[in-house]
Short mmCIF file of C-alpha atoms in Angstrom, two decimals:
data_model
loop_
_atom_site.label_atom_id
_atom_site.label_comp_id
_atom_site.label_asym_id
_atom_site.label_seq_id
_atom_site.Cartn_x
_atom_site.Cartn_y
_atom_site.Cartn_z
CA MET A 219 17.42 29.72 -6.18
CA GLU A 220 17.34 28.27 -9.71
CA GLN A 221 18.50 24.87 -10.95
CA GLU A 222 22.28 24.73 -10.76
CA ILE A 223 25.06 22.22 -11.39
CA LYS A 224 27.82 22.09 -8.79
CA LEU A 225 30.74 19.92 -7.75
CA LEU A 226 29.97 19.02 -4.14
CA LYS A 227 30.83 16.65 -1.33
CA GLY A 228 27.98 14.41 -0.26
CA ASN A 229 27.83 16.27 3.04
CA GLU A 230 27.69 19.65 1.32
CA ALA A 231 24.87 18.33 -0.88
CA VAL A 232 22.83 17.49 2.24
CA ALA A 233 23.18 21.09 3.44
CA GLU A 234 22.21 22.52 0.02
CA ALA A 235 19.21 20.17 -0.10
CA ALA A 236 18.08 21.15 3.39
CA VAL A 237 17.90 24.82 2.43
CA ARG A 238 16.29 24.13 -0.94
CA CYS A 239 13.65 21.69 0.32
CA GLY A 240 12.17 24.22 2.70
CA CYS A 241 13.62 22.75 5.88
CA ASP A 242 12.72 24.79 8.98
CA GLY A 243 15.58 23.81 11.23
CA TYR A 244 18.83 21.88 11.52
CA PHE A 245 20.13 20.87 14.96
CA GLY A 246 23.33 18.87 15.23
CA TYR A 247 26.68 18.30 16.85
CA PRO A 248 29.92 17.96 14.85
CA ILE A 249 31.50 14.56 14.26
CA THR A 250 33.72 13.28 11.44
CA PRO A 251 32.97 12.28 8.69
CA GLN A 252 29.85 14.46 8.47
CA SER A 253 30.91 17.80 9.99
CA GLU A 254 30.66 19.55 6.61
CA ILE A 255 26.85 19.38 6.87
CA LEU A 256 26.77 21.84 9.78
CA GLU A 257 29.78 23.78 8.42
CA THR A 258 28.15 24.23 5.00
CA LEU A 259 24.85 25.31 6.55
CA MET A 260 26.76 27.91 8.57
CA GLU A 261 28.35 29.18 5.32
CA LEU A 262 25.02 29.21 3.46
CA ARG A 263 23.46 31.32 6.28
CA PRO A 264 19.89 30.25 5.41
CA TRP A 265 18.50 32.18 8.39
CA GLU A 266 19.09 35.30 6.29
CA THR A 267 17.22 33.95 3.24
CA THR A 268 14.61 31.28 4.01
CA GLY A 269 14.52 31.85 7.76
CA MET A 270 15.75 28.30 8.44
CA VAL A 271 17.28 27.88 11.91
CA VAL A 272 20.76 26.30 12.11
CA LEU A 273 21.96 25.47 15.60
CA GLN A 274 24.94 23.61 17.01
CA ALA A 275 23.57 21.76 20.01
CA GLU A 276 25.69 20.91 23.06
CA SER A 277 25.45 17.18 22.34
CA GLU A 278 23.70 14.65 20.13
CA VAL A 279 21.22 13.99 22.93
CA ALA A 280 20.34 17.69 22.99
CA ALA A 281 20.12 17.79 19.18
CA ILE A 282 17.63 14.93 18.88
CA ASN A 283 15.46 16.47 21.60
CA MET A 284 15.51 19.82 19.79
CA ILE A 285 14.35 17.83 16.77
CA TYR A 286 11.59 16.31 18.92
CA GLY A 287 10.45 19.78 19.92
CA GLY A 288 10.58 21.20 16.40
CA ALA A 289 8.75 18.21 14.93
CA SER A 290 5.99 18.52 17.56
CA THR A 291 5.07 21.88 16.07
CA GLY A 292 4.85 20.48 12.53
CA LYS A 293 8.17 21.89 11.36
CA ARG A 294 10.47 20.16 8.89
CA VAL A 295 13.50 19.40 11.04
CA LEU A 296 16.80 17.72 10.20
CA THR A 297 19.74 16.38 12.16
CA SER A 298 22.84 14.48 11.16
CA SER A 299 25.62 12.61 12.87
CA SER A 300 27.91 9.63 12.49
CA SER A 301 27.63 6.21 14.12
CA PRO A 302 28.50 6.91 17.81
CA GLY A 303 26.39 10.08 17.71
CA ILE A 304 23.46 8.17 16.19
CA SER A 305 23.66 5.71 19.11
CA LEU A 306 23.18 8.66 21.44
CA MET A 307 20.10 9.69 19.48
CA GLY A 308 18.48 6.26 19.82
CA GLU A 309 16.28 7.20 22.77
CA GLY A 310 14.98 10.31 21.00
CA LEU A 311 14.25 8.38 17.80
CA SER A 312 12.22 5.83 19.72
CA TYR A 313 10.27 8.61 21.51
CA MET A 314 9.57 10.28 18.15
CA ALA A 315 8.40 7.02 16.59
CA GLY A 316 6.18 6.48 19.65
CA ALA A 317 4.82 10.02 19.50
CA GLU A 318 4.43 9.71 15.69
CA LEU A 319 6.56 12.69 14.75
CA PRO A 320 8.28 13.29 11.39
CA CYS A 321 11.98 14.09 11.11
CA VAL A 322 14.97 13.30 8.93
CA VAL A 323 18.18 11.91 10.41
CA VAL A 324 21.32 11.55 8.31
CA ASN A 325 23.89 8.98 9.47
CA VAL A 326 27.23 9.32 7.64
CA SER A 327 28.51 6.13 9.18
CA ARG A 328 32.02 5.17 10.23
CA GLY A 329 33.72 2.01 11.37
CA GLY A 330 32.97 0.77 14.89
CA PRO A 331 32.20 -0.43 17.48
CA GLY A 332 32.74 2.20 20.14
CA LEU A 333 34.31 5.45 19.10
CA GLY A 334 35.83 3.31 16.37
CA THR A 335 37.49 5.03 13.44
CA ILE A 336 36.63 8.13 11.48
CA GLN A 337 37.05 6.12 8.27
CA PRO A 338 33.99 4.77 6.41
CA GLY A 339 31.95 1.83 7.69
CA GLN A 340 28.58 0.20 6.97
CA SER A 341 28.20 -1.55 10.29
CA ASP A 342 25.12 0.46 11.31
CA TYR A 343 22.76 -1.61 9.14
CA PHE A 344 21.27 -3.41 12.14
CA LEU A 345 21.01 -0.15 14.07
CA ALA A 346 19.15 1.50 11.20
CA THR A 347 16.88 -1.36 10.19
CA ARG A 348 16.39 -3.32 13.41
CA ALA A 349 17.08 -1.24 16.48
CA GLY A 350 17.19 2.51 15.97
CA GLY A 351 16.16 2.58 19.63
CA HIS A 352 14.12 0.56 22.14
CA GLY A 353 10.64 -0.78 21.49
CA ASP A 354 8.80 -2.11 18.46
CA PHE A 355 9.36 0.55 15.87
CA ASN A 356 10.71 0.96 12.36
CA MET A 357 12.01 3.84 10.29
CA ILE A 358 12.20 4.08 6.53
CA VAL A 359 15.92 3.90 5.74
CA LEU A 360 17.22 5.36 2.48
CA ALA A 361 20.74 4.45 1.33
CA PRO A 362 22.24 6.91 -1.18
CA ASN A 363 25.11 5.74 -3.38
CA SER A 364 26.05 9.07 -4.98
CA VAL A 365 26.32 12.73 -4.10
CA GLN A 366 23.25 13.36 -6.27
CA GLU A 367 21.26 10.92 -4.16
CA MET A 368 22.52 12.56 -0.95
CA TYR A 369 20.83 15.67 -2.33
CA ASP A 370 17.68 14.08 -3.75
CA PHE A 371 16.97 11.85 -0.75
CA ILE A 372 16.60 14.81 1.61
CA PHE A 373 13.52 15.81 -0.41
CA THR A 374 12.26 12.19 -0.54
CA ALA A 375 12.92 11.68 3.16
CA PHE A 376 10.90 14.72 4.23
CA ASP A 377 7.98 13.64 2.02
CA LEU A 378 8.04 10.17 3.57
CA ALA A 379 8.52 11.45 7.13
CA PHE A 380 5.38 13.59 6.87
CA ARG A 381 3.39 10.99 4.92
CA TYR A 382 3.91 8.47 7.73
CA ARG A 383 4.53 10.84 10.65
CA ASN A 384 7.67 8.91 11.49
CA PRO A 385 11.44 9.47 11.57
CA VAL A 386 13.24 8.67 8.29
CA MET A 387 16.92 7.81 8.30
CA ILE A 388 19.32 8.43 5.44
CA LEU A 389 22.06 5.85 6.00
CA SER A 390 25.14 7.06 4.20
CA ASP A 391 28.83 6.40 4.83
CA GLY A 392 32.16 8.22 4.97
CA VAL A 393 32.85 7.61 1.28
CA ILE A 394 29.62 9.14 0.00
CA GLY A 395 29.79 11.95 2.56
CA GLN A 396 33.38 12.93 1.76
CA MET A 397 33.55 12.39 -2.00
CA MET A 398 32.82 15.10 -4.56
CA GLU A 399 30.68 14.59 -7.64
CA LYS A 400 28.60 16.62 -10.02
CA VAL A 401 25.17 17.45 -8.57
CA THR A 402 22.14 19.04 -10.17
CA LEU A 403 20.49 21.26 -7.59
CA SER A 404 16.75 21.69 -8.09
CA PRO A 405 14.98 25.03 -7.76
CA ALA A 406 14.29 25.92 -4.12
CA LEU A 407 10.93 25.18 -2.52
CA PRO A 408 9.59 27.72 -0.02
CA ARG A 409 9.28 26.85 3.67
CA ARG A 410 5.71 26.21 4.71
CA THR A 411 4.09 29.16 6.39
CA GLN A 412 2.69 28.94 9.91
CA GLN A 413 -0.81 29.24 8.41
CA GLU A 414 -0.17 26.28 6.09
CA ILE A 415 1.13 24.15 8.96
CA ALA A 416 -1.85 25.07 11.15
CA ARG A 417 -4.24 24.27 8.26
CA ASP A 418 -2.65 21.00 7.06
CA LEU A 419 -1.30 19.46 10.26
CA ARG A 420 -4.01 20.58 12.69
CA SER A 421 -4.91 16.98 13.53
CA TRP A 422 -1.67 16.43 15.44
CA ALA A 423 0.80 19.35 15.40
CA LEU A 424 1.11 21.79 18.29
CA THR A 425 0.26 24.99 16.47
CA GLY A 426 -1.67 26.79 19.20
CA LYS A 427 -5.17 25.57 20.11
CA PRO A 428 -7.95 27.71 18.62
CA ALA A 429 -10.78 28.41 21.09
CA GLY A 430 -13.38 25.69 21.14
CA GLU A 431 -11.22 23.05 19.46
CA ARG A 432 -9.72 20.03 21.13
CA ARG A 433 -6.08 20.19 22.13
CA ASN A 434 -3.37 18.02 20.62
CA ILE A 435 -1.12 16.03 22.91
CA VAL A 436 2.26 14.83 21.67
CA THR A 437 3.45 11.97 23.83
CA SER A 438 4.93 8.51 23.71
CA VAL A 439 3.76 7.44 27.17
CA GLN A 440 0.59 5.37 27.72
CA LEU A 441 0.46 3.89 31.19
CA ASP A 442 -2.64 1.80 30.47
CA PRO A 443 -1.31 -1.33 28.76
CA HIS A 444 -4.45 -1.75 26.67
CA VAL A 445 -4.13 1.78 25.33
CA GLN A 446 -0.43 1.18 24.69
CA GLU A 447 -1.26 -2.02 22.83
CA GLY A 448 -3.71 -0.09 20.68
CA VAL A 449 -0.97 2.43 19.86
CA ASN A 450 1.31 -0.44 18.92
CA HIS A 451 -1.30 -1.93 16.59
CA ARG A 452 -1.69 1.44 14.90
CA LEU A 453 2.10 1.81 14.53
CA GLN A 454 2.45 -1.71 13.13
CA ALA A 455 -0.25 -0.99 10.55
CA LYS A 456 1.79 2.02 9.49
CA TYR A 457 5.00 -0.03 9.16
CA LYS A 458 3.06 -2.58 7.11
CA ALA A 459 1.96 0.20 4.77
CA MET A 460 5.61 1.25 4.45
CA ARG A 461 6.58 -2.32 3.54
CA GLU A 462 3.83 -2.46 0.93
CA ASN A 463 4.38 0.95 -0.66
CA GLU A 464 7.89 2.24 -0.15
CA VAL A 465 10.33 -0.42 -1.37
CA ARG A 466 12.95 1.06 -3.67
CA CYS A 467 15.73 -0.86 -5.40
CA GLU A 468 17.76 -1.01 -8.60
CA SER A 469 19.38 -3.81 -10.61
CA PHE A 470 22.25 -3.78 -13.05
CA LEU A 471 22.86 -6.71 -15.44
CA CYS A 472 20.85 -9.11 -13.27
CA GLU A 473 18.66 -10.61 -16.04
CA ASP A 474 21.11 -13.28 -17.17
CA ALA A 475 23.29 -13.30 -14.04
CA ASP A 476 24.57 -16.57 -12.55
CA TYR A 477 25.83 -14.60 -9.57
CA VAL A 478 24.44 -11.42 -8.07
CA ILE A 479 26.27 -9.01 -5.79
CA VAL A 480 23.93 -7.29 -3.33
CA ALA A 481 25.28 -3.98 -2.05
CA TYR A 482 24.15 -0.51 -0.94
CA GLY A 483 25.83 2.87 -0.48
CA CYS A 484 29.55 3.06 -1.26
CA SER A 485 29.79 -0.72 -1.57
CA ALA A 486 27.27 -0.58 -4.42
CA ARG A 487 29.57 1.80 -6.32
CA ILE A 488 32.62 -0.37 -5.68
CA SER A 489 30.68 -3.52 -6.58
CA ARG A 490 29.42 -2.03 -9.82
CA LYS A 491 33.02 -1.80 -10.95
CA ALA A 492 33.56 -5.37 -9.71
CA VAL A 493 30.63 -6.42 -11.94
CA GLU A 494 32.30 -4.71 -14.89
CA LEU A 495 35.54 -6.59 -14.13
CA ALA A 496 33.62 -9.88 -13.90
CA ARG A 497 31.83 -9.27 -17.20
CA GLU A 498 35.18 -8.51 -18.88
CA ALA A 499 36.38 -11.87 -17.54
CA GLY A 500 33.35 -13.54 -19.17
CA LEU A 501 31.40 -14.19 -15.97
CA ARG A 502 27.68 -13.44 -15.85
CA VAL A 503 27.50 -11.28 -12.74
CA GLY A 504 24.95 -8.60 -11.83
CA LEU A 505 24.41 -6.05 -9.09
CA PHE A 506 21.28 -5.64 -6.99
CA ARG A 507 21.10 -2.43 -4.96
CA PRO A 508 18.54 -1.97 -2.19
CA ILE A 509 17.81 1.77 -2.04
CA THR A 510 15.48 1.38 0.93
CA LEU A 511 17.06 -0.84 3.60
CA PHE A 512 13.78 -0.69 5.50
CA PRO A 513 11.58 -1.74 3.85
CA PHE A 514 14.02 -4.24 2.34
CA PRO A 515 13.23 -5.38 -1.23
CA TYR A 516 12.73 -9.05 -0.29
CA ALA A 517 10.35 -9.86 -3.15
CA GLU A 518 12.43 -8.11 -5.82
CA LEU A 519 15.61 -9.90 -4.74
CA SER A 520 13.81 -13.20 -4.37
CA ALA A 521 12.62 -12.93 -7.99
CA LEU A 522 16.19 -13.19 -9.31
CA ASN A 523 17.29 -16.58 -10.59
CA ALA A 524 21.00 -16.50 -9.78
CA ARG A 525 22.88 -19.49 -8.36
CA GLY A 526 24.76 -17.43 -5.82
CA PHE A 527 24.35 -14.12 -4.02
CA LEU A 528 27.24 -12.18 -2.49
CA SER A 529 26.35 -9.51 0.06
CA VAL A 530 29.09 -6.88 0.01
CA GLU A 531 29.13 -4.42 2.93
CA LEU A 532 31.77 -2.69 5.05
CA SER A 533 30.83 -4.86 8.04
CA ALA A 534 31.10 -8.37 9.45
CA GLY A 535 27.88 -9.25 7.63
CA GLN A 536 24.61 -7.56 8.56
CA MET A 537 22.55 -7.03 5.39
CA VAL A 538 23.50 -10.60 4.43
CA GLU A 539 20.77 -11.73 6.87
CA ASP A 540 18.14 -9.96 4.76
CA VAL A 541 19.64 -11.45 1.61
CA ARG A 542 19.26 -14.91 3.20
CA LEU A 543 15.67 -14.11 4.17
CA SER A 544 15.00 -13.18 0.53
CA VAL A 545 16.70 -16.10 -1.16
CA GLY A 546 16.00 -18.85 1.36
CA CYS A 547 17.65 -22.18 0.63
CA ARG A 548 17.39 -22.15 -3.14
CA ALA A 549 20.73 -20.44 -3.79
CA ARG A 550 24.00 -19.93 -1.95
CA VAL A 551 24.41 -16.70 -0.01
CA GLU A 552 27.82 -15.45 1.07
CA HIS A 553 29.16 -12.29 2.67
CA PHE A 554 32.25 -10.25 1.89
CA GLY A 555 33.38 -7.06 3.52
CA ARG A 556 36.32 -5.25 5.07
CA MET A 557 35.89 -3.68 8.50
CA GLY A 558 37.24 -1.02 10.82
CA GLY A 559 37.41 1.72 8.18
CA VAL A 560 39.29 -0.31 5.57
CA ILE A 561 37.49 -0.04 2.22
CA HIS A 562 37.36 -3.01 -0.13
CA SER A 563 38.48 -2.32 -3.70
CA PRO A 564 36.61 -3.48 -6.83
CA ASN A 565 39.35 -6.08 -7.40
CA GLU A 566 38.96 -7.47 -3.89
CA VAL A 567 35.20 -7.80 -4.39
CA PHE A 568 35.76 -9.56 -7.72
CA GLU A 569 38.30 -11.93 -6.14
CA ALA A 570 35.95 -12.65 -3.23
CA LEU A 571 33.21 -13.49 -5.71
CA THR A 572 35.35 -15.93 -7.68
CA SER A 573 36.92 -17.57 -4.63
CA LYS A 574 33.61 -18.02 -2.81
CA PHE A 575 31.62 -19.40 -5.75
CA THR A 576 33.61 -20.74 -8.67
CA ASP A 577 35.61 -23.44 -6.90
CA LYS A 578 32.53 -25.18 -5.49
CA MET B 824 31.88 16.52 -27.67
CA SER B 825 35.13 15.66 -25.90
CA ALA B 826 37.17 12.56 -26.61
CA LYS B 827 36.43 9.26 -24.86
CA VAL B 828 38.36 9.14 -21.62
CA ASN B 829 38.50 7.09 -18.43
CA GLU B 830 41.33 8.33 -16.27
CA GLU B 831 41.66 6.89 -12.77
CA MET B 832 44.42 8.77 -11.02
CA ILE B 833 45.85 9.50 -7.59
CA ILE B 834 47.76 12.48 -6.23
CA ALA B 835 49.73 11.67 -3.09
CA GLY B 836 52.07 13.71 -0.92
CA PHE B 837 52.21 15.68 2.31
CA GLY B 838 49.35 17.69 3.78
CA GLY B 839 49.97 21.32 2.80
CA GLN B 840 51.36 20.59 -0.67
CA GLY B 841 47.99 21.33 -2.22
CA VAL B 842 47.24 17.70 -3.03
CA LEU B 843 43.51 17.90 -2.33
CA SER B 844 43.05 21.23 -4.09
CA MET B 845 44.98 20.02 -7.13
CA GLY B 846 42.56 17.11 -7.34
CA LYS B 847 39.63 19.45 -6.95
CA ILE B 848 40.85 21.66 -9.80
CA LEU B 849 41.26 18.60 -12.01
CA ALA B 850 37.74 17.43 -11.10
CA TYR B 851 36.29 20.88 -11.85
CA SER B 852 38.19 20.98 -15.14
CA GLY B 853 36.83 17.59 -16.14
CA MET B 854 33.32 18.77 -15.31
CA MET B 855 33.88 21.88 -17.49
CA GLN B 856 34.87 19.62 -20.32
CA GLY B 857 31.61 17.68 -20.02
CA TYR B 858 33.00 14.60 -18.27
CA GLU B 859 31.75 12.72 -15.25
CA VAL B 860 34.09 13.14 -12.29
CA SER B 861 34.64 11.89 -8.77
CA TRP B 862 37.02 13.19 -6.10
CA MET B 863 37.70 10.98 -3.12
CA PRO B 864 40.10 12.20 -0.43
CA ALA B 865 41.87 10.24 2.24
CA TYR B 866 40.29 12.36 4.95
CA GLY B 867 41.03 12.74 8.61
CA PRO B 868 44.20 13.22 10.62
CA GLU B 869 46.33 12.71 7.50
CA MET B 870 45.26 16.16 6.36
CA ARG B 871 46.91 17.81 9.33
CA GLY B 872 50.56 17.49 8.45
CA GLY B 873 50.87 13.81 7.59
CA THR B 874 50.45 12.16 4.21
CA ALA B 875 47.50 13.22 2.08
CA ASN B 876 46.09 11.71 -1.07
CA VAL B 877 43.12 12.06 -3.34
CA THR B 878 41.74 9.77 -6.02
CA VAL B 879 40.21 11.53 -9.03
CA VAL B 880 38.29 9.79 -11.79
CA VAL B 881 37.54 11.67 -15.02
CA SER B 882 35.38 9.68 -17.40
CA SER B 883 33.13 9.94 -20.45
CA ASP B 884 30.80 7.48 -18.70
CA PRO B 885 29.24 7.63 -15.23
CA VAL B 886 31.93 6.82 -12.65
CA SER B 887 31.26 3.38 -11.21
CA SER B 888 33.68 3.24 -8.28
CA PRO B 889 35.29 6.32 -6.73
CA ILE B 890 37.58 3.86 -4.93
CA VAL B 891 40.21 2.21 -7.13
CA GLN B 892 43.44 0.45 -6.33
CA GLU B 893 45.06 0.48 -9.78
CA PHE B 894 45.78 3.85 -11.31
CA ASP B 895 46.28 5.08 -14.86
CA THR B 896 48.40 7.83 -13.36
CA ALA B 897 50.01 8.39 -9.97
CA ILE B 898 51.40 11.80 -9.07
CA ILE B 899 53.79 11.16 -6.19
CA LEU B 900 55.14 13.98 -4.06
CA ASN B 901 56.94 12.27 -1.17
CA GLN B 902 58.82 9.08 -0.32
CA GLN B 903 56.02 7.53 1.76
CA SER B 904 53.66 7.85 -1.18
CA MET B 905 56.29 6.42 -3.55
CA ASP B 906 56.61 3.37 -1.30
CA LYS B 907 52.85 2.94 -1.18
CA PHE B 908 51.69 3.77 -4.72
CA GLU B 909 54.46 2.87 -7.19
CA SER B 910 53.23 -0.72 -7.37
CA MET B 911 49.62 0.42 -7.87
CA VAL B 912 50.13 2.06 -11.28
CA LYS B 913 48.60 0.00 -14.09
CA PRO B 914 51.09 -1.47 -16.57
CA GLY B 915 51.34 1.08 -19.36
CA GLY B 916 50.26 3.87 -16.99
CA ALA B 917 52.19 6.94 -15.91
CA LEU B 918 54.07 7.78 -12.72
CA ILE B 919 54.95 11.44 -12.24
CA TYR B 920 57.07 12.47 -9.28
CA ASP B 921 58.80 15.43 -7.76
CA ALA B 922 62.43 14.65 -6.97
CA ASN B 923 62.38 16.65 -3.73
CA GLY B 924 62.92 14.37 -0.73
CA ILE B 925 62.90 11.20 -2.81
CA THR B 926 65.59 8.77 -1.67
CA ARG B 927 64.42 5.69 -3.53
CA HIS B 928 63.53 6.47 -7.12
CA PRO B 929 60.91 4.44 -9.02
CA THR B 930 62.09 1.35 -10.86
CA ARG B 931 59.01 0.07 -12.72
CA ALA B 932 59.97 -0.70 -16.31
CA ASP B 933 56.36 -1.27 -17.43
CA VAL B 934 55.10 2.27 -16.75
CA ASP B 935 56.08 5.67 -18.15
CA ILE B 936 58.02 7.51 -15.48
CA TYR B 937 58.29 11.29 -15.48
CA ILE B 938 60.19 13.56 -13.13
CA ILE B 939 59.75 17.24 -12.37
CA ASP B 940 61.84 19.30 -9.96
CA ALA B 941 58.82 21.38 -9.11
CA THR B 942 59.74 22.11 -5.48
CA ALA B 943 63.19 23.37 -6.42
CA GLU B 944 62.00 25.32 -9.47
CA ALA B 945 59.07 26.87 -7.61
CA ALA B 946 61.39 27.94 -4.77
CA SER B 947 64.00 29.45 -7.09
CA ARG B 948 61.33 31.43 -8.97
CA GLY B 949 59.53 32.60 -5.83
CA LEU B 950 56.45 30.59 -6.87
CA LEU B 951 56.25 28.19 -3.91
CA ARG B 952 52.49 28.65 -3.58
CA MET B 953 52.13 27.74 -7.26
CA PHE B 954 53.90 24.41 -6.72
CA ASN B 955 50.77 22.33 -7.19
CA MET B 956 49.84 24.19 -10.38
CA MET B 957 53.25 23.33 -11.83
CA ILE B 958 52.60 19.69 -11.00
CA LEU B 959 49.11 19.83 -12.53
CA GLY B 960 50.52 21.48 -15.66
CA SER B 961 53.17 18.81 -16.00
CA TYR B 962 50.52 16.10 -15.63
CA LEU B 963 48.25 17.62 -18.27
CA THR B 964 51.18 17.75 -20.69
CA VAL B 965 51.79 14.00 -20.54
CA ARG B 966 48.15 13.00 -19.87
CA PRO B 967 46.02 15.60 -21.70
CA VAL B 968 42.80 14.51 -20.00
CA VAL B 969 41.49 18.09 -20.06
CA THR B 970 42.69 21.14 -21.98
CA LEU B 971 44.81 23.78 -20.28
CA GLU B 972 42.00 26.28 -20.93
CA ASN B 973 39.55 24.13 -18.99
CA ALA B 974 42.14 23.66 -16.23
CA VAL B 975 42.29 27.44 -15.88
CA ARG B 976 38.49 27.58 -15.83
CA GLY B 977 38.45 24.80 -13.24
CA LEU B 978 40.94 26.74 -11.16
CA SER B 979 38.86 29.91 -11.25
CA LYS B 980 35.80 27.86 -10.18
CA SER B 981 37.59 26.35 -7.19
CA LEU B 982 39.48 29.47 -6.06
CA PRO B 983 37.58 31.88 -3.84
CA GLU B 984 37.07 35.26 -5.54
CA ARG B 985 39.45 37.06 -3.20
CA LEU B 986 42.29 34.99 -4.72
CA HIS B 987 41.32 35.57 -8.36
CA HIS B 988 44.15 38.11 -8.74
CA THR B 989 46.54 35.10 -8.54
CA LEU B 990 44.97 33.48 -11.64
CA PRO B 991 47.60 34.82 -14.13
CA ASP B 992 50.47 33.53 -11.94
CA ASN B 993 48.74 30.20 -11.58
CA GLU B 994 48.28 29.94 -15.33
CA ARG B 995 51.98 30.70 -15.83
CA ALA B 996 52.83 27.97 -13.32
CA LEU B 997 50.61 25.49 -15.21
CA ARG B 998 52.49 26.21 -18.46
CA LEU B 999 55.87 26.17 -16.72
CA GLY B 1000 55.16 22.71 -15.29
CA GLY B 1001 54.50 21.47 -18.79
CA GLU B 1002 57.88 22.76 -19.91
CA LEU B 1003 59.85 21.34 -16.98
CA ILE B 1004 58.61 17.76 -16.91
CA ARG B 1005 60.91 15.17 -18.47
CA LYS B 1006 60.68 11.49 -19.14
CA VAL B 1007 62.94 9.20 -17.14
CA VAL B 1008 64.77 6.55 -19.10
CA LEU B 1009 65.69 3.68 -16.82
#
């Protein structure tokens, strides 16, 4: 498969990326607004070309445990769902973090709580960055804001998942999943052979114990509290390394900005247009986009000298807490966002900015 | 290199009228012409028989927001969409509508209003399945965002190969739409 340019939905781009990045297996259960991931994989029929397995599980709980099994053997495994389905996967994610297993989970989020709406939402920020499941664990969370990034981040996510032996979440939303844009598809990478996995991942993966070597045990249970505490210290050291090495972010017109909008995913796209509207109106406004939500770019945001920061998210205000942690008391921090599947327009963001800051 | 363009438009009507595919063909055509494009559908239950709409942006520059609430052009194909989107056309923009089923006609004096009896014409010519191509052709006549040649190329990209024998009919429908559209003088 050579480099190609296509017009694709974000969800379709995830499926193309999975096949081209040498993914070994996809396990998932349909849910709007991400069902095209499984549907596109079924159309691409990668089992006939790369040998990748594509399986519709009987539930999200089954899917994440299939992922657990596949990851235990050192395979590159992917699942995807939308908010309520991701909640169901929480237990499995925690087990995988505890057992130190790599996987990639795509959340094309919708408005909640509960079954909520099938329309876009960004109210899974806390779930992704604070509580993907029980226990003290973190996942790297990548937030694409274009169809191209939906594609590219599958490659990035697998690299990071294996570098840290930890689940990586791609937190997208119904806008980015459903919209079509131009995407450059990179040449396909081969799947790793069984010999390569056995050679490179021998220290932990279940690849069949050669005679005379020690066996690997994949588990997240340690009944001795002192042993469990030791595991926790090791995990925390890993999360610290993620915080130190994996922060990704982007700024647009922030150098001279009096006010900075902070937004990720679809809200970053909408807010970029709001910044253009503000600049046309003569206001010095910039956009700061966290690309990793964990680790959050605290230092990079804190380095900006704006008077006010507006966190724009399709939620009641979740990321705004990280914006406050970055900025502290030296500038005003406000939140704006529609909820329940209603999407704010660029004009609404611009109006929120002016009404929250200029009259005070 | 193509001319500088930044067209933010919406196509709105019933599910089944080919609203989403019309938008997709326009997006493909824009891509063929070297532009940046985005295609954002109102997805979900609307697709299954209710109202359907899609926002398409065709631009010389990277598309900032795929979500817009003011449109350079609105193509309106039913009364519900007229009620919702007439007020969202930018002053100086264009509103194109099919007269079929419209009980309250547009009244905006600050936009260019065009009418096409595409449903009736398509039915009388036995071209009902080409209805959306007539609409697209009429649009490209008054808003030449992409050339007709690139629209045909976009169409052949978005049609599955088994339907490629319909390309000549579709191209005829595109041209016919351009001939049938007329400006409304209030």
